[in-house]
């Protein structure tokens, strides 16, 4: 018996989402009195996993493959899970984590539960709390299968250190059927993505036009934050739809969400509701966002935001 | 080309969410139901293929009779025929199992699901269905083109996008980007009239069990009032974020 976690990485280094999944997996393994087995691909910097209590790491060499390959990664994960008789498997809620989770569940005859926001409320049968209705509600979901794959919501458990030493093993990299082939990947390397960000700075129609987005970008730069936007902004083409957060866009579960000139339509608020602390800056005191926010400034973004950026910059130095 | 678009019946995005029967069931009273937005982006692309290359578009829903109005709307948008698997599903696995049975009866070149439904947000049906059928799946699909047998697709990833080549049959998880909001088709009177004549077949469900069940629902705790800071007092805001919220 074991708990198996999928460690996502970037250039050989585990990502924060991967470490959070390891932390969470450690707690599940302790509750079951079993070992924690991690699966990673091409990890060079795997000593970090020792800090989070991984007992065994299958570090799989992809033989030169540099991109996430859903077919081979999911098969490798399923093979390890079968080998170590995993009862629980955990992936993150990143784009890749949520992609691989349901596939691994079918391959291993497991139930799959996404958007999990905490440790199980019950083991045997396993029951977890998860968000639903795009963060407008939660539900308690119980598995009817012996094995379960969980997708953990970002920042919902956090990092918990439990030092140990992981035994590092190599694992087989399954063959490809070549039915799906990655041709190219476009990724901004100088920007933090919405999924990985601790802080997200978001702009709405109140910014009046795309030419004013330096206000958002400058503030995000100082905070090391990701930039996001509301639905109308992406529909008007001011910003790429990859920045659109909300019910039909991306969900946000950051520690701090700063909304500038965003009125706060119910669909937008649902999408960002999982963020821990919300700040709104808006000239309209009646904007619905003030009801959802923790901190607010009623004021002109064009005056308030540059001052905030300058003061934060001075503080960081 | 044969295209199957899988449709969820979901509460409108502006709906207030409430529960009944001691928080074990969703209160549907007074809720307007719509085609799941991600599914509608997929359906719109399917209708585009129908008009360009003569694809046949079938829509399918796993649900009870209350889901038929949105299937009629799909027909009015342009789908050729509709299927309803007569089952109130308990989870995404059950939906995927029923859809896999449909796909084994008739062969489809392209199967489109939404990235996720906006009610349960499981995001699992597409990947499960593809794996059950042993064909590839592309999640978070933001672009798709087919030239003879060559399929090119784009997947949105965290912080960017990935371009892939694929072969048919294929399952994709549609989302905004596959078509834009402005491309969505609002049914006209002719479409609505024609939809009444198009076939909507009710299919009995296969015997299969769900993999999970919802025990109870809960609404988030009421939030305290916003703490307002004067627009002149930016230092005050920074102090609150640093020392009270501890997020800086």
Coordinates of N, CA and C in Angstrom, one line a residue, chain A residues 75-198:
Chain A
X75 N 0.6 6.9 -18.4 CA 0.9 5.5 -18.4 C 1.9 5.2 -17.4
X76 N 3.0 6.0 -17.3 CA 4.1 5.8 -16.3 C 3.5 5.9 -14.9
X77 N 2.6 6.9 -14.7 CA 2.0 7.1 -13.3 C 1.2 5.9 -13.0
X78 N 0.4 5.4 -13.9 CA -0.5 4.2 -13.7 C 0.4 3.0 -13.4
X79 N 1.5 2.8 -14.1 CA 2.3 1.7 -13.9 C 3.0 1.7 -12.5
X80 N 3.5 2.9 -12.1 CA 4.0 2.9 -10.7 C 2.9 2.7 -9.7
X81 N 1.7 3.3 -9.9 CA 0.6 3.1 -8.9 C 0.3 1.6 -8.8
X82 N 0.3 0.9 -9.9 CA 0.0 -0.5 -9.8 C 1.1 -1.3 -9.1
X83 N 2.4 -0.9 -9.5 CA 3.5 -1.6 -8.9 C 3.5 -1.5 -7.3
X84 N 3.2 -0.3 -6.8 CA 3.3 -0.1 -5.4 C 1.9 -0.3 -4.7
X85 N 1.0 -0.8 -5.4 CA -0.4 -0.9 -4.9 C -0.9 0.3 -4.2
X86 N -1.0 1.4 -5.0 CA -1.4 2.7 -4.5 C -2.9 2.7 -4.2
X87 N -3.3 3.2 -3.0 CA -4.7 3.3 -2.7 C -5.2 4.7 -3.0
X88 N -4.2 5.7 -2.9 CA -4.5 7.1 -3.2 C -3.5 7.6 -4.1
X89 N -3.9 8.5 -5.1 CA -3.0 9.2 -6.0 C -3.4 10.6 -5.9
X90 N -2.4 11.5 -6.0 CA -2.7 12.9 -5.9 C -1.9 13.7 -7.0
X91 N -2.7 14.5 -7.7 CA -2.1 15.4 -8.7 C -2.5 16.9 -8.3
X92 N -1.8 17.8 -8.9 CA -2.2 19.2 -8.6 C -3.4 19.7 -9.5
X93 N -3.8 20.9 -9.3 CA -4.9 21.4 -10.2 C -4.4 22.3 -11.3
X94 N -3.1 22.1 -11.6 CA -2.6 22.8 -12.8 C -3.2 22.3 -14.1
X95 N -3.0 23.0 -15.2 CA -3.5 22.5 -16.5 C -3.1 21.0 -16.7
X96 N -1.8 20.7 -16.5 CA -1.3 19.3 -16.7 C -1.9 18.4 -15.7
X97 N -2.0 18.8 -14.4 CA -2.5 17.9 -13.3 C -3.9 17.5 -13.6
X98 N -4.7 18.5 -14.0 CA -6.1 18.2 -14.2 C -6.3 17.4 -15.5
X99 N -5.3 17.5 -16.4 CA -5.4 16.8 -17.7 C -5.1 15.3 -17.4
X100 N -4.1 15.0 -16.6 CA -3.6 13.6 -16.4 C -4.5 12.9 -15.4
X101 N -5.1 13.6 -14.4 CA -5.8 12.9 -13.3 C -6.9 11.9 -13.8
X102 N -7.9 12.4 -14.6 CA -9.0 11.5 -15.0 C -8.5 10.3 -15.8
X103 N -7.4 10.5 -16.6 CA -6.9 9.5 -17.5 C -6.3 8.4 -16.6
X104 N -5.5 8.8 -15.6 CA -4.9 7.9 -14.7 C -6.0 7.1 -13.9
X105 N -7.0 7.8 -13.5 CA -8.1 7.2 -12.8 C -8.7 6.0 -13.6
X106 N -9.0 6.2 -14.9 CA -9.5 5.1 -15.7 C -8.5 4.0 -15.8
X107 N -7.3 4.4 -16.0 CA -6.2 3.3 -16.2 C -6.1 2.4 -15.0
X108 N -6.3 3.0 -13.8 CA -6.1 2.3 -12.5 C -7.4 1.9 -11.9
X109 N -8.5 2.0 -12.6 CA -9.9 1.7 -12.0 C -10.1 2.5 -10.7
X110 N -9.8 3.8 -10.7 CA -10.0 4.6 -9.5 C -11.1 5.6 -9.7
X111 N -11.6 6.1 -8.6 CA -12.5 7.3 -8.7 C -11.6 8.5 -8.8
X112 N -12.2 9.6 -9.4 CA -11.5 10.8 -9.5 C -12.2 12.0 -8.9
X113 N -11.6 12.8 -8.1 CA -12.2 13.9 -7.5 C -11.3 15.1 -7.7
X114 N -11.8 16.2 -8.3 CA -11.0 17.4 -8.5 C -11.4 18.5 -7.6
X115 N -10.6 19.5 -7.6 CA -10.8 20.7 -6.8 C -11.0 20.4 -5.3
X116 N -10.1 19.5 -4.8 CA -10.2 19.1 -3.4 C -9.5 20.2 -2.6
X117 N -10.2 20.6 -1.5 CA -9.7 21.8 -0.7 C -9.2 21.5 0.7
X118 N -8.9 20.3 1.0 CA -8.4 20.0 2.4 C -8.2 18.5 2.5
X119 N -7.7 18.1 3.7 CA -7.5 16.7 4.0 C -8.9 16.0 4.1
X120 N -8.9 14.7 3.8 CA -10.2 14.0 3.8 C -10.9 14.1 5.1
X121 N -12.3 14.3 5.0 CA -13.0 14.3 6.3 C -13.3 12.9 6.8
X122 N -13.0 11.9 6.0 CA -13.2 10.5 6.4 C -12.3 9.6 5.4
X123 N -11.7 8.6 6.0 CA -11.0 7.6 5.2 C -11.8 6.3 5.3
X124 N -12.0 5.6 4.2 CA -12.7 4.3 4.2 C -14.1 4.3 4.5
X125 N -15.0 4.6 3.5 CA -14.7 5.1 2.2 C -14.2 6.6 2.3
X126 N -13.3 6.9 1.4 CA -12.7 8.2 1.4 C -13.7 9.3 1.1
X127 N -13.7 10.3 1.8 CA -14.6 11.4 1.6 C -13.9 12.8 1.7
X128 N -14.0 13.6 0.7 CA -13.3 14.9 0.7 C -14.2 16.1 0.4
X129 N -13.8 17.2 0.8 CA -14.5 18.5 0.5 C -13.9 19.0 -0.8
X130 N -14.8 19.4 -1.7 CA -14.3 20.0 -2.9 C -15.2 21.2 -3.3
X131 N -14.7 22.1 -4.1 CA -15.5 23.2 -4.5 C -16.4 22.8 -5.7
X132 N -17.5 23.5 -5.8 CA -18.4 23.2 -7.0 C -19.1 24.5 -7.3
X133 N -19.8 24.5 -8.4 CA -20.5 25.7 -8.9 C -19.5 26.9 -9.0
X134 N -18.3 26.6 -9.5 CA -17.3 27.5 -9.7 C -17.1 28.4 -8.4
X135 N -16.8 27.7 -7.3 CA -16.5 28.3 -6.0 C -17.7 29.0 -5.4
X136 N -18.9 28.8 -5.9 CA -20.1 29.4 -5.2 C -20.5 28.5 -4.1
X137 N -20.0 27.2 -4.1 CA -20.4 26.3 -3.0 C -19.3 25.2 -2.9
X138 N -19.5 24.4 -1.9 CA -18.6 23.2 -1.7 C -19.5 21.9 -1.6
X139 N -18.9 20.8 -1.9 CA -19.6 19.6 -1.6 C -18.7 18.5 -0.9
X140 N -19.3 17.6 -0.2 CA -18.6 16.5 0.4 C -18.8 15.3 -0.6
X141 N -17.8 14.8 -1.2 CA -17.9 13.7 -2.1 C -17.2 12.5 -1.6
X142 N -18.0 11.3 -1.7 CA -17.5 10.1 -1.2 C -17.2 9.1 -2.3
X143 N -16.1 8.4 -2.2 CA -15.7 7.4 -3.3 C -16.5 6.1 -3.1
X144 N -16.9 5.5 -4.2 CA -17.4 4.2 -4.1 C -16.4 3.2 -4.7
X145 N -15.2 3.6 -5.0 CA -14.2 2.7 -5.4 C -13.1 2.6 -4.4
X146 N -12.3 1.5 -4.5 CA -11.2 1.3 -3.5 C -10.1 2.3 -3.7
X147 N -9.8 2.6 -4.9 CA -8.7 3.6 -5.2 C -9.3 4.9 -5.6
X148 N -8.5 6.0 -5.3 CA -9.0 7.3 -5.6 C -7.8 8.2 -6.1
X149 N -8.1 8.9 -7.2 CA -7.2 10.0 -7.7 C -7.8 11.3 -7.2
X150 N -7.0 12.1 -6.5 CA -7.4 13.4 -6.1 C -6.7 14.5 -6.8
X151 N -7.3 15.6 -7.2 CA -6.7 16.7 -7.8 C -6.8 17.8 -6.7
X152 N -5.7 18.3 -6.2 CA -5.7 19.2 -5.0 C -5.7 20.7 -5.5
X153 N -6.7 21.4 -5.1 CA -6.8 22.9 -5.4 C -5.5 23.6 -5.0
X154 N -4.9 24.5 -5.8 CA -3.7 25.2 -5.5 C -3.9 26.0 -4.2
X155 N -2.8 26.1 -3.5 CA -2.7 26.9 -2.2 C -3.8 26.5 -1.2
X156 N -4.5 25.3 -1.3 CA -5.5 25.0 -0.4 C -4.9 24.3 0.8
X157 N -3.8 23.6 0.7 CA -3.2 22.9 1.8 C -1.9 23.5 2.2
X158 N -1.1 24.1 1.3 CA 0.1 24.8 1.6 C 1.3 23.8 1.7
X159 N 2.5 24.4 2.0 CA 3.7 23.5 2.1 C 3.9 23.2 3.6
X160 N 4.1 21.9 3.9 CA 4.4 21.5 5.3 C 5.6 20.6 5.2
X161 N 6.7 21.1 5.9 CA 7.9 20.3 5.9 C 7.9 19.1 6.8
X162 N 8.5 18.0 6.3 CA 8.7 16.9 7.1 C 9.9 16.1 6.6
X163 N 11.1 16.6 7.1 CA 12.4 16.1 6.5 C 12.6 14.6 6.6
X164 N 13.1 14.0 5.6 CA 13.4 12.6 5.5 C 14.4 12.4 4.4
X165 N 14.6 11.2 4.0 CA 15.4 10.9 2.8 C 14.7 10.0 1.8
X166 N 14.6 10.5 0.6 CA 13.9 9.7 -0.4 C 14.8 8.8 -1.1
X167 N 14.4 7.5 -1.2 CA 15.2 6.6 -2.0 C 14.8 6.9 -3.5
X168 N 15.9 7.1 -4.3 CA 15.6 7.5 -5.7 C 15.8 6.3 -6.6
X169 N 14.7 6.0 -7.4 CA 14.7 4.9 -8.3 C 14.4 5.4 -9.7
X170 N 14.9 4.6 -10.7 CA 14.5 5.0 -12.0 C 13.2 4.3 -12.4
X171 N 12.5 4.7 -13.4 CA 11.3 4.0 -13.8 C 11.2 3.9 -15.3
X172 N 10.4 3.0 -15.8 CA 10.3 2.8 -17.2 C 9.5 4.0 -17.8
X173 N 10.0 4.4 -19.0 CA 9.2 5.4 -19.8 C 8.4 4.7 -20.8
X174 N 7.1 4.6 -20.7 CA 6.3 3.8 -21.7 C 6.5 4.2 -23.1
X175 N 6.2 3.3 -24.0 CA 6.4 3.7 -25.5 C 5.2 4.5 -25.9
X176 N 5.4 5.3 -26.9 CA 4.3 6.2 -27.4 C 3.6 5.5 -28.6
X177 N 2.3 5.8 -28.7 CA 1.5 5.3 -29.8 C 1.6 6.4 -30.9
X178 N 2.2 7.5 -30.6 CA 2.4 8.6 -31.6 C 1.1 9.2 -32.2
X179 N 0.0 8.9 -31.5 CA -1.3 9.5 -32.0 C -1.4 11.0 -31.6
X180 N -0.6 11.4 -30.7 CA -0.7 12.8 -30.3 C 0.8 13.2 -30.2
X181 N 1.1 14.3 -30.8 CA 2.5 14.7 -30.8 C 2.6 16.2 -30.6
X182 N 3.4 16.6 -29.6 CA 3.7 18.0 -29.4 C 4.6 18.6 -30.5
X183 N 4.1 19.6 -31.2 CA 4.9 20.2 -32.2 C 5.7 21.4 -31.7
X184 N 5.0 22.2 -30.9 CA 5.7 23.4 -30.3 C 5.0 23.9 -29.1
X185 N 5.8 24.6 -28.3 CA 5.2 25.1 -27.0 C 5.6 26.6 -27.0
X186 N 4.6 27.5 -26.8 CA 4.9 28.9 -26.6 C 4.6 29.2 -25.2
X187 N 5.5 29.8 -24.5 CA 5.4 30.0 -23.1 C 6.2 31.3 -22.8
X188 N 5.5 32.2 -22.1 CA 6.3 33.4 -21.6 C 7.2 33.0 -20.5
X189 N 8.5 33.1 -20.7 CA 9.4 32.6 -19.7 C 9.7 33.7 -18.6
X190 N 9.4 35.0 -19.0 CA 9.7 36.0 -18.0 C 8.5 36.4 -17.2
X191 N 7.4 35.7 -17.3 CA 6.2 36.0 -16.6 C 5.7 34.8 -15.8
X192 N 5.2 35.1 -14.6 CA 4.6 34.0 -13.8 C 3.2 33.8 -14.2
X193 N 2.8 32.5 -14.3 CA 1.5 32.2 -14.8 C 0.4 32.3 -13.7
X194 N -0.8 32.5 -14.1 CA -1.9 32.7 -13.1 C -2.0 31.5 -12.2
X195 N -1.8 30.3 -12.8 CA -1.9 29.1 -12.0 C -0.8 29.0 -10.9
X196 N 0.4 29.5 -11.2 CA 1.6 29.4 -10.3 C 1.7 30.6 -9.4
X197 N 0.9 31.6 -9.6 CA 1.2 32.9 -8.9 C 0.6 32.9 -7.5
X198 N 1.4 33.5 -6.6 CA 0.9 33.7 -5.2 C 0.0 35.0 -5.2

